[in-house]
JSON list of C-alpha atoms in Angstrom, two decimals:
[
{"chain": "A", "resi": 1, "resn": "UNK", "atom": "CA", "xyz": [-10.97, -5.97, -8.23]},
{"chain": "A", "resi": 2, "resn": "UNK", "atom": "CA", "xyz": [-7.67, -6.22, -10.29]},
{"chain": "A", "resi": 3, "resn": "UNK", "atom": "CA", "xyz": [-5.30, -3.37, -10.44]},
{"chain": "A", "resi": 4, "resn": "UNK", "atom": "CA", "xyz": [-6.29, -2.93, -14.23]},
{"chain": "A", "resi": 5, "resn": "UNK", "atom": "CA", "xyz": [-10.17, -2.26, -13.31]},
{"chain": "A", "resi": 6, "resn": "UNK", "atom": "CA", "xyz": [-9.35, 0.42, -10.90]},
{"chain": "A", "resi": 7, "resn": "UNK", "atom": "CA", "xyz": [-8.82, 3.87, -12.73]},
{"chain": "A", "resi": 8, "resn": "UNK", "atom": "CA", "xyz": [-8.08, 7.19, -11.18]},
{"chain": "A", "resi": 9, "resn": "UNK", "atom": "CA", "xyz": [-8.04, 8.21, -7.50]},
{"chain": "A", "resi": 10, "resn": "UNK", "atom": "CA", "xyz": [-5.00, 8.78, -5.56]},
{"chain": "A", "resi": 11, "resn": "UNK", "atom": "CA", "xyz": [-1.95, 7.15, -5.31]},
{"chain": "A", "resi": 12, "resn": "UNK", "atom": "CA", "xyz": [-1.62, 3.08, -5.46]},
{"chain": "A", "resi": 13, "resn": "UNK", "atom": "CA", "xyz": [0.91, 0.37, -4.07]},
{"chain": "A", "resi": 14, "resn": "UNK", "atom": "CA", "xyz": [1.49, -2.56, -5.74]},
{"chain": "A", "resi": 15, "resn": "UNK", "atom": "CA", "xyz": [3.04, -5.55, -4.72]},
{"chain": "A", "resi": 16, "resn": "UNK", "atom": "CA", "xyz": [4.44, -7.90, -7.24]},
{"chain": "A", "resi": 17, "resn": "UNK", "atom": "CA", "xyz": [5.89, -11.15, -6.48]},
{"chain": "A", "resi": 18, "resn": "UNK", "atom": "CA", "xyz": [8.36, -13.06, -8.23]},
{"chain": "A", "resi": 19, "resn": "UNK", "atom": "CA", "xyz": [9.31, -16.82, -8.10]},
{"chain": "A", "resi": 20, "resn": "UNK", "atom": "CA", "xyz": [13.07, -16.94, -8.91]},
{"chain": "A", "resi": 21, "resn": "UNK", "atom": "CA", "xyz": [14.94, -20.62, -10.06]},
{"chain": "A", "resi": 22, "resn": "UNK", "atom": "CA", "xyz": [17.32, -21.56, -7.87]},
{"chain": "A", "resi": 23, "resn": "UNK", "atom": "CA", "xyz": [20.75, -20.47, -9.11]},
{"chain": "A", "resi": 24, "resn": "UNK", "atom": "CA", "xyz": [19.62, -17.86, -11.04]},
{"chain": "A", "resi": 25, "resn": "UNK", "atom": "CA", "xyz": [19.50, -14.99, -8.07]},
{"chain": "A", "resi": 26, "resn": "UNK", "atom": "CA", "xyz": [22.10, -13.08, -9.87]},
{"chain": "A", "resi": 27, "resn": "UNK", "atom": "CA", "xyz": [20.72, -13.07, -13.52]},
{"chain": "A", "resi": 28, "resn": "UNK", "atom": "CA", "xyz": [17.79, -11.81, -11.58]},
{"chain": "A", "resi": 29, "resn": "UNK", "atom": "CA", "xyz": [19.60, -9.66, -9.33]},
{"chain": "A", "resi": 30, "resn": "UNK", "atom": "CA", "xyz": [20.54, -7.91, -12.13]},
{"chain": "A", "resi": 31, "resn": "UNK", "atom": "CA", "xyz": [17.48, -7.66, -14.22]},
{"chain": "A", "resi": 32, "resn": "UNK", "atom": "CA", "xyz": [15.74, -6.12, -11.06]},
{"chain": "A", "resi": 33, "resn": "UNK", "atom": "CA", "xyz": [18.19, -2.86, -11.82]},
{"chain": "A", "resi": 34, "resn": "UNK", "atom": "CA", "xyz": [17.47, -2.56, -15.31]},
{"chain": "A", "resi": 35, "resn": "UNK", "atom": "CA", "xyz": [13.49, -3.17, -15.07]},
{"chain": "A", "resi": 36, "resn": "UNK", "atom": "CA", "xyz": [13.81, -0.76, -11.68]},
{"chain": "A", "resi": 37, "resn": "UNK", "atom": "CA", "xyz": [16.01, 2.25, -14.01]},
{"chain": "A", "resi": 38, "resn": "UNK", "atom": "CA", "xyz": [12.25, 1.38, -16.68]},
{"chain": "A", "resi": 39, "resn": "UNK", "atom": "CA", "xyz": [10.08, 1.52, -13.87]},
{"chain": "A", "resi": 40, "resn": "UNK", "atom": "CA", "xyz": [11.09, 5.18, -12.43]},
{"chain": "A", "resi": 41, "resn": "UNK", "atom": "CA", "xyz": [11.74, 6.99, -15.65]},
{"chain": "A", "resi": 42, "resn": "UNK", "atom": "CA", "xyz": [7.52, 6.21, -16.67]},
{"chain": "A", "resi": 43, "resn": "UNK", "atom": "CA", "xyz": [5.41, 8.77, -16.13]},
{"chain": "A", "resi": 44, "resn": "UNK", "atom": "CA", "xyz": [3.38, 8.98, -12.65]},
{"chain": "A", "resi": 45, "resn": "UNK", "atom": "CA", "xyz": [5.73, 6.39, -11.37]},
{"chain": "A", "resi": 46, "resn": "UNK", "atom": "CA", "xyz": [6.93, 7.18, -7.26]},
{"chain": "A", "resi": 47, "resn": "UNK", "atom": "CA", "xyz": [9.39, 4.42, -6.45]},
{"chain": "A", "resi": 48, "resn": "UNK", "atom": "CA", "xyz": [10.43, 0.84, -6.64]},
{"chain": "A", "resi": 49, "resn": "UNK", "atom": "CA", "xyz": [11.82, -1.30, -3.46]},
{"chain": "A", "resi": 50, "resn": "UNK", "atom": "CA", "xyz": [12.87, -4.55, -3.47]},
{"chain": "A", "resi": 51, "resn": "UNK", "atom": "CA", "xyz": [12.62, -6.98, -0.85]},
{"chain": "A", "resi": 52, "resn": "UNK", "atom": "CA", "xyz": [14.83, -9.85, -0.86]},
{"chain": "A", "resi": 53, "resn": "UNK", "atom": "CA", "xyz": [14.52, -13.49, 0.73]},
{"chain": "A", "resi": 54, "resn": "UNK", "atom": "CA", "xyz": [16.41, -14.24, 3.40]},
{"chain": "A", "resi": 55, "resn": "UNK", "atom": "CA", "xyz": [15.71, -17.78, 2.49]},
{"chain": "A", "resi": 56, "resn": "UNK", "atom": "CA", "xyz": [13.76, -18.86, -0.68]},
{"chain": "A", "resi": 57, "resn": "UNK", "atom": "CA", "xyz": [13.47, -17.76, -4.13]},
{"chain": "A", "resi": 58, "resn": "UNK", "atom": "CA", "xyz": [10.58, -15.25, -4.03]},
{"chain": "A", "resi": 59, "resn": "UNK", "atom": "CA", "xyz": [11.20, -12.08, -4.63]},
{"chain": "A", "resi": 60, "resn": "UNK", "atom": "CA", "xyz": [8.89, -9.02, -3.78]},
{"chain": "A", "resi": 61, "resn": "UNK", "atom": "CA", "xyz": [8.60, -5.76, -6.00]},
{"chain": "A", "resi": 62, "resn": "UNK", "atom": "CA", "xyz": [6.68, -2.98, -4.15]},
{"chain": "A", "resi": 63, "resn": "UNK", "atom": "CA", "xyz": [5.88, -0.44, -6.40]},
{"chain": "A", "resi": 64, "resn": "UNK", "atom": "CA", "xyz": [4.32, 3.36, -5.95]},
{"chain": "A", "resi": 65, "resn": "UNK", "atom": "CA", "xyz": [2.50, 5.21, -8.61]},
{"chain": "A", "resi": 66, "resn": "UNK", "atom": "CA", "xyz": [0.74, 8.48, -8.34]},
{"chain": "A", "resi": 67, "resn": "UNK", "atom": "CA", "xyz": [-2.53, 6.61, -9.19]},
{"chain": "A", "resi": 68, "resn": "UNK", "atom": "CA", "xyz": [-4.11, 3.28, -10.57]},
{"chain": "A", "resi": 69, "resn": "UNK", "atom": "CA", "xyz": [-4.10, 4.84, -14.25]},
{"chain": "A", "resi": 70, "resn": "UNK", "atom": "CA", "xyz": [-0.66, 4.80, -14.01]},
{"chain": "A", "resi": 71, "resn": "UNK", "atom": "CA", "xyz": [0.06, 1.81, -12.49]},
{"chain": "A", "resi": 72, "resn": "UNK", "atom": "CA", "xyz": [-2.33, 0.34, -14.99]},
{"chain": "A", "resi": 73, "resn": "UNK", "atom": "CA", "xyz": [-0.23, 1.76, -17.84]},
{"chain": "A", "resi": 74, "resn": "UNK", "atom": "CA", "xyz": [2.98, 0.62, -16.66]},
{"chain": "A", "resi": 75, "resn": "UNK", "atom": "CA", "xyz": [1.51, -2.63, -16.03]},
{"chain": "A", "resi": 76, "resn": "UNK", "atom": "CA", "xyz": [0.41, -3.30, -19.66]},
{"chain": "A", "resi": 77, "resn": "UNK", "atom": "CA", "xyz": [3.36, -1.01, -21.23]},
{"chain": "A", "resi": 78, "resn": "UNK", "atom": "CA", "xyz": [5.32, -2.57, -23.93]},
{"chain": "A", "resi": 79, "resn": "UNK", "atom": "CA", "xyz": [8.70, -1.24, -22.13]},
{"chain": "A", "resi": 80, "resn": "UNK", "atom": "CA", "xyz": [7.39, -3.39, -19.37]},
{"chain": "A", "resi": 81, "resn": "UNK", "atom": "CA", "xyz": [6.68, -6.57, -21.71]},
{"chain": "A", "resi": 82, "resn": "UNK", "atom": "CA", "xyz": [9.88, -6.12, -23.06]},
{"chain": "A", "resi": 83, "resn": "UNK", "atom": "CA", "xyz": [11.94, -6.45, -19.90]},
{"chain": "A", "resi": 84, "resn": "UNK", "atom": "CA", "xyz": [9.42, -9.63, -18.76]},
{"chain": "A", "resi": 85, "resn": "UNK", "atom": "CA", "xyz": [10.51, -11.58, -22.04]},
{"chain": "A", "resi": 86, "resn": "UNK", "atom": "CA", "xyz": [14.24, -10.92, -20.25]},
{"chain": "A", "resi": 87, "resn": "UNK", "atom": "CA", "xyz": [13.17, -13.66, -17.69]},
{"chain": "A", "resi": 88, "resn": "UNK", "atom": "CA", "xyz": [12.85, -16.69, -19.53]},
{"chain": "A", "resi": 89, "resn": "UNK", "atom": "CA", "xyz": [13.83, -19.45, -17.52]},
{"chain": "A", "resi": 90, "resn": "UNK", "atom": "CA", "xyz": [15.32, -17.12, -14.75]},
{"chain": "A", "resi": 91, "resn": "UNK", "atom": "CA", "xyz": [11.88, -16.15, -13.24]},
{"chain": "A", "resi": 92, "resn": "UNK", "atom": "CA", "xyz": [8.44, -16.16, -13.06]},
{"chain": "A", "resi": 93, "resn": "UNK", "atom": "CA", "xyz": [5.70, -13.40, -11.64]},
{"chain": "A", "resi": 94, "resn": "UNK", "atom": "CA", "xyz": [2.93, -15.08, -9.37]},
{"chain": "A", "resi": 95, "resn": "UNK", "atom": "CA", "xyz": [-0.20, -12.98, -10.69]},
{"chain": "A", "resi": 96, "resn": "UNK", "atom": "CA", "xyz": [-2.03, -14.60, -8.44]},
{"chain": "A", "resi": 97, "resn": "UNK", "atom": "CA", "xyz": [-0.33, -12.56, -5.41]},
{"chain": "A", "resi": 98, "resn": "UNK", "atom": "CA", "xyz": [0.02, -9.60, -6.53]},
{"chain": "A", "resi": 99, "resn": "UNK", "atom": "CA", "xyz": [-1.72, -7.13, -4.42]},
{"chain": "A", "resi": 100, "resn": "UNK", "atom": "CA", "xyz": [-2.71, -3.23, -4.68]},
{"chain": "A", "resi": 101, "resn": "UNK", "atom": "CA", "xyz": [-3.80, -0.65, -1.87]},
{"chain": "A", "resi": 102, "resn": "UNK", "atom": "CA", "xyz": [-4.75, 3.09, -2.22]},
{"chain": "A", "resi": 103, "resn": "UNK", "atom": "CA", "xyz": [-3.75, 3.94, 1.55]},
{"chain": "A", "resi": 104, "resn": "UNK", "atom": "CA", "xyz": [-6.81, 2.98, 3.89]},
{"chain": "A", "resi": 105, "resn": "UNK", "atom": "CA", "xyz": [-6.16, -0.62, 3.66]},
{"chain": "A", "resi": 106, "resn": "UNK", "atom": "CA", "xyz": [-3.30, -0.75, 5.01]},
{"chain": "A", "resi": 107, "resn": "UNK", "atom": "CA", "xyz": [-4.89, 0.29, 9.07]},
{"chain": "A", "resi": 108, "resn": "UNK", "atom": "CA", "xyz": [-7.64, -2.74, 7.89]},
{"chain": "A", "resi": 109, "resn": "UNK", "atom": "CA", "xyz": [-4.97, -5.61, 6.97]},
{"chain": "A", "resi": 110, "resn": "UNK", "atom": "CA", "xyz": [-4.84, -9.25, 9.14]},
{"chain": "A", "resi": 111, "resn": "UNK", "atom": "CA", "xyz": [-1.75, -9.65, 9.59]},
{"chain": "A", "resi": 112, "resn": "UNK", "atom": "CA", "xyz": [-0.65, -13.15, 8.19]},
{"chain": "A", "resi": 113, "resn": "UNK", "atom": "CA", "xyz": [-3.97, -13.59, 6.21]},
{"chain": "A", "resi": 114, "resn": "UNK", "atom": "CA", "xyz": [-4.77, -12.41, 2.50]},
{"chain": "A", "resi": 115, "resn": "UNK", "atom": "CA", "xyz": [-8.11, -11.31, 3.12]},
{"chain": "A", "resi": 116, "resn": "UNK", "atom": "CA", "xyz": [-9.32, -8.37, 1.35]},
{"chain": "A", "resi": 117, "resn": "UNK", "atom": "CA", "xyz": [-9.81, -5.16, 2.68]},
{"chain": "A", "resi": 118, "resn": "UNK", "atom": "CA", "xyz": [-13.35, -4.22, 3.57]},
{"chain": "A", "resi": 119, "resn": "UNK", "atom": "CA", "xyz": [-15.36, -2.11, 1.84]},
{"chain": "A", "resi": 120, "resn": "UNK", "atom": "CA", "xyz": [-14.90, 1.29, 1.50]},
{"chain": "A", "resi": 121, "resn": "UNK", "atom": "CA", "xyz": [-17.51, 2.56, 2.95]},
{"chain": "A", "resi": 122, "resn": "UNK", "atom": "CA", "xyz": [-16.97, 0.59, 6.32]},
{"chain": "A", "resi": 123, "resn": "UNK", "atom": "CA", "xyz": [-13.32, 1.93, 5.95]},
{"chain": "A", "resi": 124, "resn": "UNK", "atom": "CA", "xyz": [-14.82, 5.48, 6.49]},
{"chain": "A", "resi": 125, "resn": "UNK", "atom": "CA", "xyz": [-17.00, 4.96, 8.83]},
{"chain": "A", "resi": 126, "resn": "UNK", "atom": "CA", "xyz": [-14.42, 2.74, 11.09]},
{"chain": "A", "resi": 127, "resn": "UNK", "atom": "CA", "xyz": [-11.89, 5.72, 10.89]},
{"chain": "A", "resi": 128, "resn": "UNK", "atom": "CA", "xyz": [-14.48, 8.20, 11.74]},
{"chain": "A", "resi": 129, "resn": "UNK", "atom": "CA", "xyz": [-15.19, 6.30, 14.86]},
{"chain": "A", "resi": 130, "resn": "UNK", "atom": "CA", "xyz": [-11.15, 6.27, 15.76]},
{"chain": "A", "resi": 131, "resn": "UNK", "atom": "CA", "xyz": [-10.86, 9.55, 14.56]},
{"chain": "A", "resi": 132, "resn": "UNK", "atom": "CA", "xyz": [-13.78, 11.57, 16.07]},
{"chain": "A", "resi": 133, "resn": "UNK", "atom": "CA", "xyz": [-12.65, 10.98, 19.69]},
{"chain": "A", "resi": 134, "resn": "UNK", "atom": "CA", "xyz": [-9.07, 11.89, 19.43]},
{"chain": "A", "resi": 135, "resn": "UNK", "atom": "CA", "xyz": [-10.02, 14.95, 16.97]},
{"chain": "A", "resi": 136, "resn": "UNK", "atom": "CA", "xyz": [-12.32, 16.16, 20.14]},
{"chain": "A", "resi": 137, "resn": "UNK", "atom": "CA", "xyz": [-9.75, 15.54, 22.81]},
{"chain": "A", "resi": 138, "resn": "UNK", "atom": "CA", "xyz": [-6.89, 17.26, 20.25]},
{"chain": "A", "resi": 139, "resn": "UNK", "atom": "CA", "xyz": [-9.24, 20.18, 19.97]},
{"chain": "A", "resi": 140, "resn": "UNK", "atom": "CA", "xyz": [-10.30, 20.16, 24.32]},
{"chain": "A", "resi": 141, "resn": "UNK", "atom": "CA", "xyz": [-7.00, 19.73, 25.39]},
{"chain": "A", "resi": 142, "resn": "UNK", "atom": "CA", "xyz": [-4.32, 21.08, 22.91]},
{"chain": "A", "resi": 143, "resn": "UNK", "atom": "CA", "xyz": [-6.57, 23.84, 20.82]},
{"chain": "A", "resi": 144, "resn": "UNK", "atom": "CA", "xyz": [-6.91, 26.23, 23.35]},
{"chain": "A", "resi": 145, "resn": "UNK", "atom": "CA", "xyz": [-2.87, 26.29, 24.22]},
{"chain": "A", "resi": 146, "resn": "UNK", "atom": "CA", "xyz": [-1.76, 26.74, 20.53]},
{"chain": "A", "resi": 147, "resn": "UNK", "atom": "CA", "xyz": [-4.13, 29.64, 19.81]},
{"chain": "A", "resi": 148, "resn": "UNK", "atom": "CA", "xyz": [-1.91, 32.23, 19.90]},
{"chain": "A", "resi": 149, "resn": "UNK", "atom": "CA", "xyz": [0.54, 30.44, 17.68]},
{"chain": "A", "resi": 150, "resn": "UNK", "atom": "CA", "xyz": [1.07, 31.16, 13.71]},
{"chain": "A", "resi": 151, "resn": "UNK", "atom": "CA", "xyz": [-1.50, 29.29, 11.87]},
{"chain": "A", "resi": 152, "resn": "UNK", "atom": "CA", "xyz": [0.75, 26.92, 9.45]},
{"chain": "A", "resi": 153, "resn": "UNK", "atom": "CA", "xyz": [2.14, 25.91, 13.37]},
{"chain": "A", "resi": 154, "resn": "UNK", "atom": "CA", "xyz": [-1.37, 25.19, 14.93]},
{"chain": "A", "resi": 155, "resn": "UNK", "atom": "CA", "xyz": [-2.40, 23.47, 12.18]},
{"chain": "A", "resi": 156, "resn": "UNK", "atom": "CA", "xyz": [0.73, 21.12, 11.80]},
{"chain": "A", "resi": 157, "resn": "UNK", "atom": "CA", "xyz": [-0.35, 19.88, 15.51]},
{"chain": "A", "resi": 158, "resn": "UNK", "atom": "CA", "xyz": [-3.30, 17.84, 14.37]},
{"chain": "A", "resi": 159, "resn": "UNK", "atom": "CA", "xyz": [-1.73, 15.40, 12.54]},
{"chain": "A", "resi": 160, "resn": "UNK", "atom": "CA", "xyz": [1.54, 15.27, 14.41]},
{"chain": "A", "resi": 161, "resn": "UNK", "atom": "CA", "xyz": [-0.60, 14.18, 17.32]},
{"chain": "A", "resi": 162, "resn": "UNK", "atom": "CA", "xyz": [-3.64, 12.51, 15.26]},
{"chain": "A", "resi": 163, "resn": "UNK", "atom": "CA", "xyz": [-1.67, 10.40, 12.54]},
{"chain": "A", "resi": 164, "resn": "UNK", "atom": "CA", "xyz": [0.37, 8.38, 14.68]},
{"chain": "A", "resi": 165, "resn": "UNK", "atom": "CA", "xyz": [-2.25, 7.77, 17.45]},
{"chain": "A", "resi": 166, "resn": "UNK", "atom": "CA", "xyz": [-5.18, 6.21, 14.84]},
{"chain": "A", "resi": 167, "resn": "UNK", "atom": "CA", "xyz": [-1.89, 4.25, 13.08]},
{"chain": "A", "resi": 168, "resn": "UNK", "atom": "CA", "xyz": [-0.36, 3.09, 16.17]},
{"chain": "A", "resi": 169, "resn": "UNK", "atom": "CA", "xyz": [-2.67, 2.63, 18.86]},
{"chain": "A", "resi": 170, "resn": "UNK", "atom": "CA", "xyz": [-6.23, 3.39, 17.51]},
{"chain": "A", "resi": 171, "resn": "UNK", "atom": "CA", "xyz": [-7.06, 1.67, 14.30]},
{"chain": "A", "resi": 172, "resn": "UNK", "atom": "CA", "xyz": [-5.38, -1.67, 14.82]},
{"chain": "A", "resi": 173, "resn": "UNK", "atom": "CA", "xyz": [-7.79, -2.13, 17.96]},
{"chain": "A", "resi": 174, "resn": "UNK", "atom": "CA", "xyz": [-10.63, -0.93, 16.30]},
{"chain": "A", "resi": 175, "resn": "UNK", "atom": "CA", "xyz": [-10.09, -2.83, 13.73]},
{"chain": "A", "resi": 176, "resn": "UNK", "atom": "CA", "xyz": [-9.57, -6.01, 15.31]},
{"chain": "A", "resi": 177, "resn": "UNK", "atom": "CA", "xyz": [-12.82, -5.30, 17.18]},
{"chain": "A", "resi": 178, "resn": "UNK", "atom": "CA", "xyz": [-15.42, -4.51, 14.62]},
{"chain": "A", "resi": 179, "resn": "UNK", "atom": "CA", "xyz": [-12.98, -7.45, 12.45]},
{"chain": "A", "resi": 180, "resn": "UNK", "atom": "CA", "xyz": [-16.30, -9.75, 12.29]},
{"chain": "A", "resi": 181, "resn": "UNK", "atom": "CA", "xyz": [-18.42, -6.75, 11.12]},
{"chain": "A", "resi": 182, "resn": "UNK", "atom": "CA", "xyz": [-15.59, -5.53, 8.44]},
{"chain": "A", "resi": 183, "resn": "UNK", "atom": "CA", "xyz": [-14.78, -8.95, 6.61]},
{"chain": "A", "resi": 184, "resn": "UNK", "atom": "CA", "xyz": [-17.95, -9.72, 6.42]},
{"chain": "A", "resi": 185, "resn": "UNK", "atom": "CA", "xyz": [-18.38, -11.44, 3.58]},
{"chain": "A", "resi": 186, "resn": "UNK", "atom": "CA", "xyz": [-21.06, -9.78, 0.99]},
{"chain": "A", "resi": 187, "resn": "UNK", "atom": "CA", "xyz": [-24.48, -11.07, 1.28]},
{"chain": "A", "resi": 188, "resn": "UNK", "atom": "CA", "xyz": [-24.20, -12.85, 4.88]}
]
């Protein structure tokens, strides 16, 4: 599904690509700060960071919006159109690598691979299964210390402990296990 078809929801990352001609890194150098200074000022818009080739011409715009609507928008503005007609010769975007995540998809990526990201659904029900079993240690083993302490304390405990434990250690490996189950492709 293209970044244009998905409306609403919570917030979106987008990852636009650009092929650059070879001595023309500067004139695009430049044009990256004035599109960037466009890019924050429109409404719903959370950040722009660019990533630069070591070696190469391609160029890699990751860009965070408070949702796809917005995204969308800025993707089909006119203040955006303007600043691509700036790149004539200089540069060119590779549509065809431009990728978008809501947040899940990032604990269900292959590293090295652009395969999509499951479905939804399996997305929930994969994170339930990493989830449930730390959630019921969290609340055996670290519940019953904290209960004397201020709520807004107790509850920041969860996710300190939670968060990085599905991210870091958790999800990857479930992941990678149930990986035949998740890519699946529809229909088989």
């Amino acid at each position: 599904m293209s970044t244009t078809q998905r409306r609403g929801g919570g917030p979106v990352t987008s990852v636009l690509t650009w092929q650059v001609r070879p001595g023309r890194e500067d004139e695009f150098e430049d044009w990256t700060h004035g599109v960037t200074r466009c890019a924050t000022r429109f409404p719903g818009n959370e950040g722009v960071s660019w990533l630069r080739p070591e070696e190469g011409h391609r160029f890699h715009a990751v860009i965070r919006f408070r949702d796809a609507r917005r995204l969308a928008d800025w993707l089909e503005s006119d203040e955006r159109a303007s600043w691509h007609a700036r790149l004539d010769g200089i540069a060119t975007e590779v549509d065809s690598e431009r990728q978008s995540t809501t947040g899940m998809e990032t604990w269900f990526s292959l590293p090295g691979t652009t395969t999509r990201s499951p479905p939804r659904w399996k997305m929930v029900l994969t994170t339930f299964l990493g989830a449930y079993p730390c959630t019921l240690l969290i609340q055996w083993l670290v519940a019953p210390r904290t209960a004397l302490w201020p709520l807004p304390l107790r509850a920041a405990v969860f996710p300190v402990v939670l968060l990085p434990v599905l991210t870091y250690l958790i999800m990857p490996r479930l992941s990678r296990l149930l990986r035949l189950w998740l890519y699946r492709p529809p229909g088989d």
